[in-house]
């Protein structure tokens, strides 16, 4: 099997900015691209292979074709024919709504297929950019509903000034929002379940406020208060630094300025590499497949590929299940 790249799904939205198109080196003249769905098995939003022997094949078709050879045998037993992760780049020129995602158990209880745990890695940020993550004071579900009604819910949420390299883990139930000026990579479960908590009373062009999901959110929020919601880590050169490890994904960051071999022989999983900065090439040891890889690109390494070499000066995220 080959390492694969996919055609991105670009999402043009009112809050989007102008960073994604140049970051991905696309020859397009569009504005307000808020998201690039890099790897997606979400129904009606599947990415398709961009080149190679499987060009034009959708992500879940790829899973059905290669099964455990692509996903990893244990992953195929766990997830079946649906790819388990959704990878995005997000460029927020304006504040996004305050949201929460349910756990798998709560999602099923509320009639949804599954919940959503995710993480953010900040690629870039304007000087005053902030991310809003987690409760900073204890509130009850009843107090939460009152604060939404009287426009004070933001007073209960922690704000974090951010810069390139900052990381936040967002387990299901953690209240959050992306602030204006944030450009980030998002890794999440394959799920599009979002409960909107507050949208700053904004109105669309028809004068309508967007729907809120106050009741569902009240049942989904984790009301525990933690000291710090930022993921603390020490950057290092030429080795993987683990950022997040949970039952849904494990993610590390690599910052390379010399050639590196990576051995996945003990890993029963596909691996996704997300380009953050620089450029390189990836060489598969067994087949000698060579693929270019640079900032703005995302590739999937099938589970049967066990050893790769990366040549070049490049920074990237590595994630697997």
Coordinates of C-alpha atoms in Angstrom, one line a residue:
X1 CA 0.0 0.0 0.0
X2 CA 1.0 3.6 -0.7
X3 CA 1.2 6.6 1.6
X4 CA -1.8 8.7 0.5
X5 CA -2.7 12.3 0.3
X6 CA -6.3 13.6 -0.1
X7 CA -8.0 16.5 -1.8
X8 CA -9.0 18.9 1.0
X9 CA -12.6 20.0 1.5
X10 CA -12.5 23.8 1.9
X11 CA -15.3 25.3 3.9
X12 CA -16.2 28.9 3.1
X13 CA -17.8 30.5 6.1
X14 CA -18.5 34.0 7.4
X15 CA -16.0 33.8 10.2
X16 CA -13.2 32.4 8.0
X17 CA -10.0 34.2 7.1
X18 CA -7.3 34.2 4.4
X19 CA -4.5 32.0 5.8
X20 CA -5.5 28.5 4.7
X21 CA -5.1 29.0 0.9
X22 CA -1.5 30.3 1.0
X23 CA -0.6 27.8 3.8
X24 CA -1.7 25.0 1.6
X25 CA 0.0 26.5 -1.5
X26 CA -3.3 26.4 -3.4
X27 CA -3.8 28.4 -6.6
X28 CA -7.2 29.7 -5.7
X29 CA -8.8 33.1 -5.3
X30 CA -11.3 32.7 -2.5
X31 CA -11.9 34.4 0.7
X32 CA -13.2 33.5 4.1
X33 CA -12.0 29.9 4.2
X34 CA -12.6 28.9 7.8
X35 CA -11.8 25.2 7.5
X36 CA -9.9 22.8 5.4
X37 CA -11.0 19.2 6.1
X38 CA -7.8 17.3 5.4
X39 CA -8.8 13.8 6.2
X40 CA -12.5 13.1 6.7
X41 CA -14.8 10.0 6.7
X42 CA -17.8 12.1 7.8
X43 CA -20.9 11.2 5.8
X44 CA -21.4 13.5 2.8
X45 CA -18.0 15.1 3.6
X46 CA -15.5 12.4 2.7
X47 CA -12.1 13.3 1.4
X48 CA -10.9 11.4 -1.7
X49 CA -7.4 10.3 -2.6
X50 CA -5.6 12.9 -4.7
X51 CA -3.1 10.7 -6.6
X52 CA -1.5 7.3 -7.0
X53 CA -3.1 3.8 -7.6
X54 CA -6.2 4.7 -5.5
X55 CA -6.8 8.2 -7.0
X56 CA -10.5 9.2 -6.7
X57 CA -11.2 6.7 -4.0
X58 CA -13.0 8.1 -0.9
X59 CA -11.5 7.6 2.6
X60 CA -14.1 5.0 3.8
X61 CA -13.9 3.2 0.5
X62 CA -10.2 2.9 1.1
X63 CA -10.9 1.4 4.6
X64 CA -13.4 -1.1 3.0
X65 CA -10.8 -2.1 0.4
X66 CA -7.8 -2.6 2.6
X67 CA -9.4 -3.1 6.1
X68 CA -6.8 -3.9 8.8
X69 CA -3.9 -3.4 6.4
X70 CA -4.9 0.3 6.3
X71 CA -6.4 1.0 9.7
X72 CA -4.5 -1.6 11.8
X73 CA -6.2 -4.9 12.7
X74 CA -7.3 -3.9 16.2
X75 CA -8.6 -0.5 14.8
X76 CA -10.6 -2.3 12.1
X77 CA -12.2 -4.6 14.7
X78 CA -13.0 -1.5 16.8
X79 CA -14.2 1.0 14.1
X80 CA -15.2 -1.2 11.1
X81 CA -15.5 0.5 7.8
X82 CA -15.5 4.1 9.1
X83 CA -12.2 6.0 9.4
X84 CA -12.0 7.1 13.1
X85 CA -10.3 10.5 12.9
X86 CA -11.2 13.9 11.3
X87 CA -8.3 16.3 10.7
X88 CA -8.8 20.0 10.0
X89 CA -7.0 23.3 9.6
X90 CA -9.1 26.1 11.1
X91 CA -8.6 29.9 10.4
X92 CA -10.8 32.1 12.6
X93 CA -10.9 35.7 11.5
X94 CA -13.8 36.2 13.9
X95 CA -14.8 34.6 17.2
X96 CA -16.5 31.2 16.9
X97 CA -19.5 30.3 19.0
X98 CA -19.0 28.8 22.5
X99 CA -19.6 25.0 22.2
X100 CA -19.4 21.7 23.9
X101 CA -19.3 18.1 22.5
X102 CA -20.9 15.1 24.3
X103 CA -19.2 11.9 25.4
X104 CA -20.0 8.8 23.4
X105 CA -22.3 7.7 26.1
X106 CA -24.2 11.0 26.3
X107 CA -24.3 11.3 22.5
X108 CA -26.0 7.9 22.2
X109 CA -28.4 8.8 25.0
X110 CA -29.3 12.0 23.1
X111 CA -29.9 10.1 19.8
X112 CA -26.5 10.7 18.2
X113 CA -24.0 8.2 16.8
X114 CA -21.0 9.2 18.9
X115 CA -19.5 12.1 20.8
X116 CA -16.4 14.1 20.1
X117 CA -13.0 14.4 21.9
X118 CA -10.5 16.6 20.1
X119 CA -7.3 18.7 20.4
X120 CA -5.9 21.9 19.0
X121 CA -2.4 22.8 18.0
X122 CA -1.8 26.5 17.3
X123 CA 0.0 27.1 13.9
X124 CA -0.2 30.8 14.2
X125 CA -1.9 33.6 16.0
X126 CA -2.4 37.4 15.9
X127 CA -1.0 39.3 18.9
X128 CA -4.3 39.4 20.8
X129 CA -5.6 36.0 19.8
X130 CA -7.2 33.9 22.6
X131 CA -8.7 30.4 23.0
X132 CA -11.4 29.9 25.5
X133 CA -11.2 26.6 27.2
X134 CA -12.8 25.1 30.3
X135 CA -14.7 26.5 33.3
X136 CA -12.7 28.8 35.6
X137 CA -15.3 28.7 38.4
X138 CA -17.8 26.2 39.6
X139 CA -21.3 26.5 38.3
X140 CA -24.3 24.2 38.4
X141 CA -26.4 23.2 35.3
X142 CA -29.1 25.6 36.5
X143 CA -26.6 28.5 36.9
X144 CA -25.2 27.7 33.4
X145 CA -28.7 28.1 31.9
X146 CA -29.2 31.4 33.7
X147 CA -25.8 32.7 32.5
X148 CA -26.6 31.9 28.9
X149 CA -29.9 33.7 29.2
X150 CA -28.4 36.8 30.8
X151 CA -25.3 36.9 28.5
X152 CA -22.7 36.3 31.3
X153 CA -21.6 32.7 30.4
X154 CA -18.3 34.0 29.1
X155 CA -17.5 35.1 32.7
X156 CA -17.3 31.4 33.7
X157 CA -14.8 30.4 30.9
X158 CA -11.0 30.5 31.0
X159 CA -9.3 32.6 28.4
X160 CA -5.8 31.8 27.1
X161 CA -3.6 34.2 25.0
X162 CA -1.9 31.9 22.5
X163 CA 1.1 31.7 20.2
X164 CA 2.5 29.2 17.7
X165 CA 3.1 25.8 19.3
X166 CA 0.5 26.0 22.0
X167 CA -1.6 22.9 22.5
X168 CA -5.0 22.2 24.1
X169 CA -6.7 18.9 24.8
X170 CA -10.5 19.0 24.6
X171 CA -12.0 15.8 26.1
X172 CA -15.7 15.5 25.4
X173 CA -17.6 17.7 27.9
X174 CA -15.1 20.5 28.0
X175 CA -16.6 23.9 27.1
X176 CA -14.5 25.8 24.5
X177 CA -14.4 28.4 21.7
X178 CA -11.9 29.5 19.1
X179 CA -11.2 33.3 19.3
X180 CA -10.5 35.7 16.4
X181 CA -6.9 35.5 15.1
X182 CA -6.3 31.8 15.8
X183 CA -5.0 29.5 13.1
X184 CA -4.8 25.9 14.2
X185 CA -4.8 22.2 13.4
X186 CA -7.6 20.2 14.9
X187 CA -7.6 16.4 15.5
X188 CA -10.8 14.8 16.6
X189 CA -13.0 11.8 16.5
X190 CA -15.0 11.3 13.3
X191 CA -18.1 13.1 14.5
X192 CA -19.9 16.3 13.6
X193 CA -21.9 16.6 16.9
X194 CA -21.7 20.1 18.3
X195 CA -23.9 21.7 20.9
X196 CA -23.8 25.5 20.5
X197 CA -23.9 27.2 23.9
X198 CA -23.7 30.9 23.1
X199 CA -23.2 32.9 19.9
X200 CA -22.9 36.5 21.2
X201 CA -26.4 37.4 20.0
X202 CA -25.1 37.5 16.4
X203 CA -27.6 37.6 13.6
X204 CA -27.5 36.3 10.1
X205 CA -28.3 38.3 7.0
X206 CA -32.0 37.6 7.6
X207 CA -31.9 39.0 11.1
X208 CA -32.1 35.6 12.8
X209 CA -29.9 34.4 15.7
X210 CA -28.4 30.9 15.3
X211 CA -30.0 28.1 17.2
X212 CA -28.6 27.3 20.6
X213 CA -28.6 23.8 22.2
X214 CA -28.9 24.9 25.8
X215 CA -30.6 21.8 27.1
X216 CA -28.3 19.3 25.3
X217 CA -25.2 21.3 26.3
X218 CA -26.3 21.4 30.0
X219 CA -26.4 17.6 30.0
X220 CA -23.0 17.3 28.2
X221 CA -20.8 19.9 30.0
X222 CA -18.1 18.6 32.4
X223 CA -18.6 21.0 35.4
X224 CA -15.3 20.2 37.1
X225 CA -12.8 23.1 37.3
X226 CA -9.1 22.5 36.6
X227 CA -6.1 24.7 37.3
X228 CA -4.8 24.7 33.8
X229 CA -6.3 23.6 30.5
X230 CA -3.2 24.2 28.4
X231 CA -1.1 21.2 27.5
X232 CA 2.4 21.8 28.9
X233 CA 5.3 20.3 27.0
X234 CA 9.0 21.0 26.3
X235 CA 9.8 21.4 22.6
X236 CA 12.8 19.4 21.3
X237 CA 14.7 19.0 18.1
X238 CA 14.8 15.8 16.0
X239 CA 12.7 13.6 18.2
X240 CA 9.0 13.2 18.8
X241 CA 7.4 15.0 21.8
X242 CA 4.1 13.5 22.9
X243 CA 1.4 16.1 23.3
X244 CA -1.8 14.1 23.9
X245 CA -2.5 10.4 24.5
X246 CA -6.1 9.2 25.0
X247 CA -8.3 6.3 23.9
X248 CA -9.2 8.1 20.6
X249 CA -5.7 9.3 19.4
X250 CA -2.1 9.8 20.4
X251 CA -0.4 12.9 19.0
X252 CA 3.3 14.0 19.0
X253 CA 5.1 17.0 17.4
X254 CA 8.3 16.6 15.5
X255 CA 10.7 19.5 14.6
X256 CA 13.4 18.2 12.3
X257 CA 16.4 19.8 10.8
X258 CA 18.2 16.5 10.0
X259 CA 17.3 13.2 8.4
X260 CA 15.2 10.9 10.7
X261 CA 14.0 7.3 10.5
X262 CA 10.8 6.4 12.2
X263 CA 10.0 2.7 13.0
X264 CA 6.3 1.8 13.4
X265 CA 7.0 -2.0 13.7
X266 CA 5.4 -2.2 17.2
X267 CA 2.4 0.0 16.2
X268 CA -0.9 -1.6 14.9
X269 CA -2.3 1.6 13.4
X270 CA -2.3 3.9 10.5
X271 CA -0.3 7.1 11.1
X272 CA -1.3 10.6 10.0
X273 CA 1.3 13.3 9.5
X274 CA 0.2 16.9 9.4
X275 CA 2.6 19.4 7.9
X276 CA 3.1 22.6 10.1
X277 CA 6.2 24.2 8.7
X278 CA 9.0 23.6 6.1
X279 CA 9.2 20.8 3.5
X280 CA 10.7 17.4 3.1
X281 CA 10.3 14.0 1.5
X282 CA 9.1 10.7 2.9
X283 CA 10.7 7.5 1.8
X284 CA 9.1 4.1 2.5
X285 CA 11.8 1.6 3.4
X286 CA 10.2 -1.5 1.9
X287 CA 8.9 -0.2 -1.3
X288 CA 11.1 2.9 -1.8
X289 CA 8.0 5.0 -2.5
X290 CA 9.0 8.7 -2.3
X291 CA 6.4 11.3 -1.5
X292 CA 6.9 15.1 -1.0
X293 CA 5.6 16.5 2.3
X294 CA 5.5 20.1 3.4
X295 CA 3.5 22.6 5.4
X296 CA -0.2 22.6 4.7
X297 CA -0.2 18.9 3.6
X298 CA -1.6 15.9 5.4
X299 CA -0.7 12.3 4.6
X300 CA -1.8 8.9 5.9
X301 CA 0.7 6.1 6.3
X302 CA -1.1 2.7 6.2
X303 CA -0.7 0.3 9.1
X304 CA 1.3 -2.1 6.9
X305 CA 4.0 0.5 6.3
X306 CA 6.5 -0.1 9.2
X307 CA 9.5 2.1 8.5
X308 CA 9.9 5.5 6.9
X309 CA 12.7 8.0 6.5
X310 CA 12.0 11.7 6.5
X311 CA 14.6 14.0 4.7
X312 CA 14.4 17.8 5.0
X313 CA 13.7 20.6 7.4
X314 CA 10.1 20.2 8.6
X315 CA 7.8 20.5 11.5
X316 CA 4.8 18.2 11.7
X317 CA 2.2 16.5 13.9
X318 CA 2.0 12.7 14.1
X319 CA -1.2 11.1 15.2
X320 CA -2.5 7.5 15.4
X321 CA -5.0 5.4 17.3

